[in-house]
Amino acid sequence: MLFSLLFISLLILSLAILACLYRVLRGPSMADRITALDTIGINVIAIVAVLSMMLKTQAYLDIILLIGILAFLSTVAFARYIERGAVFKNEGDR
């Protein structure tokens, strides 16, 4: 019973990643694309956690932390890129 619920959750998380991938490719703005990338990172963390529960091991918990740190740093880097791009665009208009 528990294994089937975990498998269903893996399927739902995979569909969520596909929906976010669509938003990354067709997003109306750069901020929407960055938000979708961050959501993909969160979904990958959830998939690794579910796989860890399915395999009944704690070996993947370090990987979850690493993915979380990388997702956070990439979101901050993209946000700074957007902010810096807006600043350069406004300076060129003068």
PDB file of C-alpha atoms in Angstrom:
ATOM      1  CA  MET A   1       0.000   0.000   0.000  1.00  0.00           C
ATOM      2  CA  LEU A   2       2.695   2.489   0.971  1.00  0.00           C
ATOM      3  CA  PHE A   3       4.805   1.584  -2.058  1.00  0.00           C
ATOM      4  CA  SER A   4       1.906   2.288  -4.429  1.00  0.00           C
ATOM      5  CA  LEU A   5       1.251   5.675  -2.796  1.00  0.00           C
ATOM      6  CA  LEU A   6       4.911   6.590  -3.137  1.00  0.00           C
ATOM      7  CA  PHE A   7       4.863   5.497  -6.779  1.00  0.00           C
ATOM      8  CA  ILE A   8       1.781   7.651  -7.450  1.00  0.00           C
ATOM      9  CA  SER A   9       3.503  10.607  -5.804  1.00  0.00           C
ATOM     10  CA  LEU A  10       6.503  10.065  -8.094  1.00  0.00           C
ATOM     11  CA  LEU A  11       4.203  10.203 -11.100  1.00  0.00           C
ATOM     12  CA  ILE A  12       2.539  13.394  -9.886  1.00  0.00           C
ATOM     13  CA  LEU A  13       5.900  15.034  -9.205  1.00  0.00           C
ATOM     14  CA  SER A  14       7.093  14.041 -12.670  1.00  0.00           C
ATOM     15  CA  LEU A  15       4.023  15.646 -14.227  1.00  0.00           C
ATOM     16  CA  ALA A  16       4.684  18.786 -12.182  1.00  0.00           C
ATOM     17  CA  ILE A  17       8.225  18.907 -13.549  1.00  0.00           C
ATOM     18  CA  LEU A  18       6.886  18.616 -17.089  1.00  0.00           C
ATOM     19  CA  ALA A  19       4.439  21.469 -16.441  1.00  0.00           C
ATOM     20  CA  CYS A  20       7.270  23.606 -15.073  1.00  0.00           C
ATOM     21  CA  LEU A  21       9.428  22.738 -18.062  1.00  0.00           C
ATOM     22  CA  TYR A  22       6.656  24.043 -20.297  1.00  0.00           C
ATOM     23  CA  ARG A  23       6.652  27.277 -18.288  1.00  0.00           C
ATOM     24  CA  VAL A  24      10.441  27.553 -18.636  1.00  0.00           C
ATOM     25  CA  LEU A  25      10.210  27.232 -22.409  1.00  0.00           C
ATOM     26  CA  ARG A  26       7.096  29.345 -22.988  1.00  0.00           C
ATOM     27  CA  GLY A  27       7.123  31.718 -20.002  1.00  0.00           C
ATOM     28  CA  PRO A  28       5.934  35.220 -20.754  1.00  0.00           C
ATOM     29  CA  SER A  29       8.679  36.850 -18.702  1.00  0.00           C
ATOM     30  CA  MET A  30      12.107  36.043 -17.339  1.00  0.00           C
ATOM     31  CA  ALA A  31      10.794  36.083 -13.764  1.00  0.00           C
ATOM     32  CA  ASP A  32       8.258  33.366 -14.623  1.00  0.00           C
ATOM     33  CA  ARG A  33      11.016  31.241 -16.115  1.00  0.00           C
ATOM     34  CA  ILE A  34      13.201  31.627 -13.036  1.00  0.00           C
ATOM     35  CA  THR A  35      10.294  30.746 -10.765  1.00  0.00           C
ATOM     36  CA  ALA A  36       9.631  27.635 -12.855  1.00  0.00           C
ATOM     37  CA  LEU A  37      13.298  26.620 -12.603  1.00  0.00           C
ATOM     38  CA  ASP A  38      13.165  27.027  -8.837  1.00  0.00           C
ATOM     39  CA  THR A  39      10.004  24.930  -8.726  1.00  0.00           C
ATOM     40  CA  ILE A  40      11.727  22.229 -10.779  1.00  0.00           C
ATOM     41  CA  GLY A  41      14.499  22.182  -8.177  1.00  0.00           C
ATOM     42  CA  ILE A  42      11.971  21.771  -5.381  1.00  0.00           C
ATOM     43  CA  ASN A  43      10.250  18.952  -7.259  1.00  0.00           C
ATOM     44  CA  VAL A  44      13.579  17.194  -7.811  1.00  0.00           C
ATOM     45  CA  ILE A  45      14.215  17.418  -4.070  1.00  0.00           C
ATOM     46  CA  ALA A  46      10.802  15.861  -3.440  1.00  0.00           C
ATOM     47  CA  ILE A  47      11.491  13.068  -5.944  1.00  0.00           C
ATOM     48  CA  VAL A  48      14.790  12.219  -4.261  1.00  0.00           C
ATOM     49  CA  ALA A  49      13.046  12.212  -0.872  1.00  0.00           C
ATOM     50  CA  VAL A  50      10.344   9.856  -2.141  1.00  0.00           C
ATOM     51  CA  LEU A  51      12.975   7.588  -3.683  1.00  0.00           C
ATOM     52  CA  SER A  52      14.786   7.579  -0.365  1.00  0.00           C
ATOM     53  CA  MET A  53      11.581   6.434   1.329  1.00  0.00           C
ATOM     54  CA  MET A  54      10.947   3.787  -1.325  1.00  0.00           C
ATOM     55  CA  LEU A  55      14.454   2.356  -0.959  1.00  0.00           C
ATOM     56  CA  LYS A  56      14.331   2.695   2.857  1.00  0.00           C
ATOM     57  CA  THR A  57      17.707   4.405   3.091  1.00  0.00           C
ATOM     58  CA  GLN A  58      19.040   7.690   4.397  1.00  0.00           C
ATOM     59  CA  ALA A  59      21.919   7.831   1.945  1.00  0.00           C
ATOM     60  CA  TYR A  60      20.155  10.342  -0.297  1.00  0.00           C
ATOM     61  CA  LEU A  61      19.565  12.981   2.365  1.00  0.00           C
ATOM     62  CA  ASP A  62      22.938  14.591   1.661  1.00  0.00           C
ATOM     63  CA  ILE A  63      21.985  14.811  -2.004  1.00  0.00           C
ATOM     64  CA  ILE A  64      18.757  16.572  -1.029  1.00  0.00           C
ATOM     65  CA  LEU A  65      20.741  19.201   0.871  1.00  0.00           C
ATOM     66  CA  LEU A  66      23.110  19.695  -2.049  1.00  0.00           C
ATOM     67  CA  ILE A  67      20.276  20.117  -4.547  1.00  0.00           C
ATOM     68  CA  GLY A  68      18.582  22.595  -2.205  1.00  0.00           C
ATOM     69  CA  ILE A  69      21.722  24.693  -1.867  1.00  0.00           C
ATOM     70  CA  LEU A  70      22.320  24.685  -5.620  1.00  0.00           C
ATOM     71  CA  ALA A  71      18.694  25.621  -6.338  1.00  0.00           C
ATOM     72  CA  PHE A  72      18.880  28.508  -3.890  1.00  0.00           C
ATOM     73  CA  LEU A  73      22.152  29.822  -5.303  1.00  0.00           C
ATOM     74  CA  SER A  74      20.921  29.591  -8.880  1.00  0.00           C
ATOM     75  CA  THR A  75      17.724  31.469  -8.005  1.00  0.00           C
ATOM     76  CA  VAL A  76      19.714  34.227  -6.326  1.00  0.00           C
ATOM     77  CA  ALA A  77      22.101  34.423  -9.295  1.00  0.00           C
ATOM     78  CA  PHE A  78      19.255  34.685 -11.808  1.00  0.00           C
ATOM     79  CA  ALA A  79      17.513  37.327  -9.683  1.00  0.00           C
ATOM     80  CA  ARG A  80      20.699  39.397  -9.606  1.00  0.00           C
ATOM     81  CA  TYR A  81      21.007  38.947 -13.373  1.00  0.00           C
ATOM     82  CA  ILE A  82      17.493  40.314 -13.890  1.00  0.00           C
ATOM     83  CA  GLU A  83      18.138  43.208 -11.519  1.00  0.00           C
ATOM     84  CA  ARG A  84      21.454  44.073 -13.142  1.00  0.00           C
ATOM     85  CA  GLY A  85      19.953  43.838 -16.630  1.00  0.00           C
ATOM     86  CA  ALA A  86      17.192  46.255 -15.653  1.00  0.00           C
ATOM     87  CA  VAL A  87      19.771  48.687 -14.239  1.00  0.00           C
ATOM     88  CA  PHE A  88      21.861  48.619 -17.403  1.00  0.00           C
ATOM     89  CA  LYS A  89      18.759  49.060 -19.544  1.00  0.00           C
ATOM     90  CA  ASN A  90      17.700  52.142 -17.577  1.00  0.00           C
ATOM     91  CA  GLU A  91      21.203  53.665 -17.721  1.00  0.00           C
ATOM     92  CA  GLY A  92      21.330  53.282 -21.504  1.00  0.00           C
ATOM     93  CA  ASP A  93      18.091  55.227 -21.905  1.00  0.00           C
ATOM     94  CA  ARG A  94      19.568  58.456 -20.552  1.00  0.00           C
TER      95      ARG A  94
END
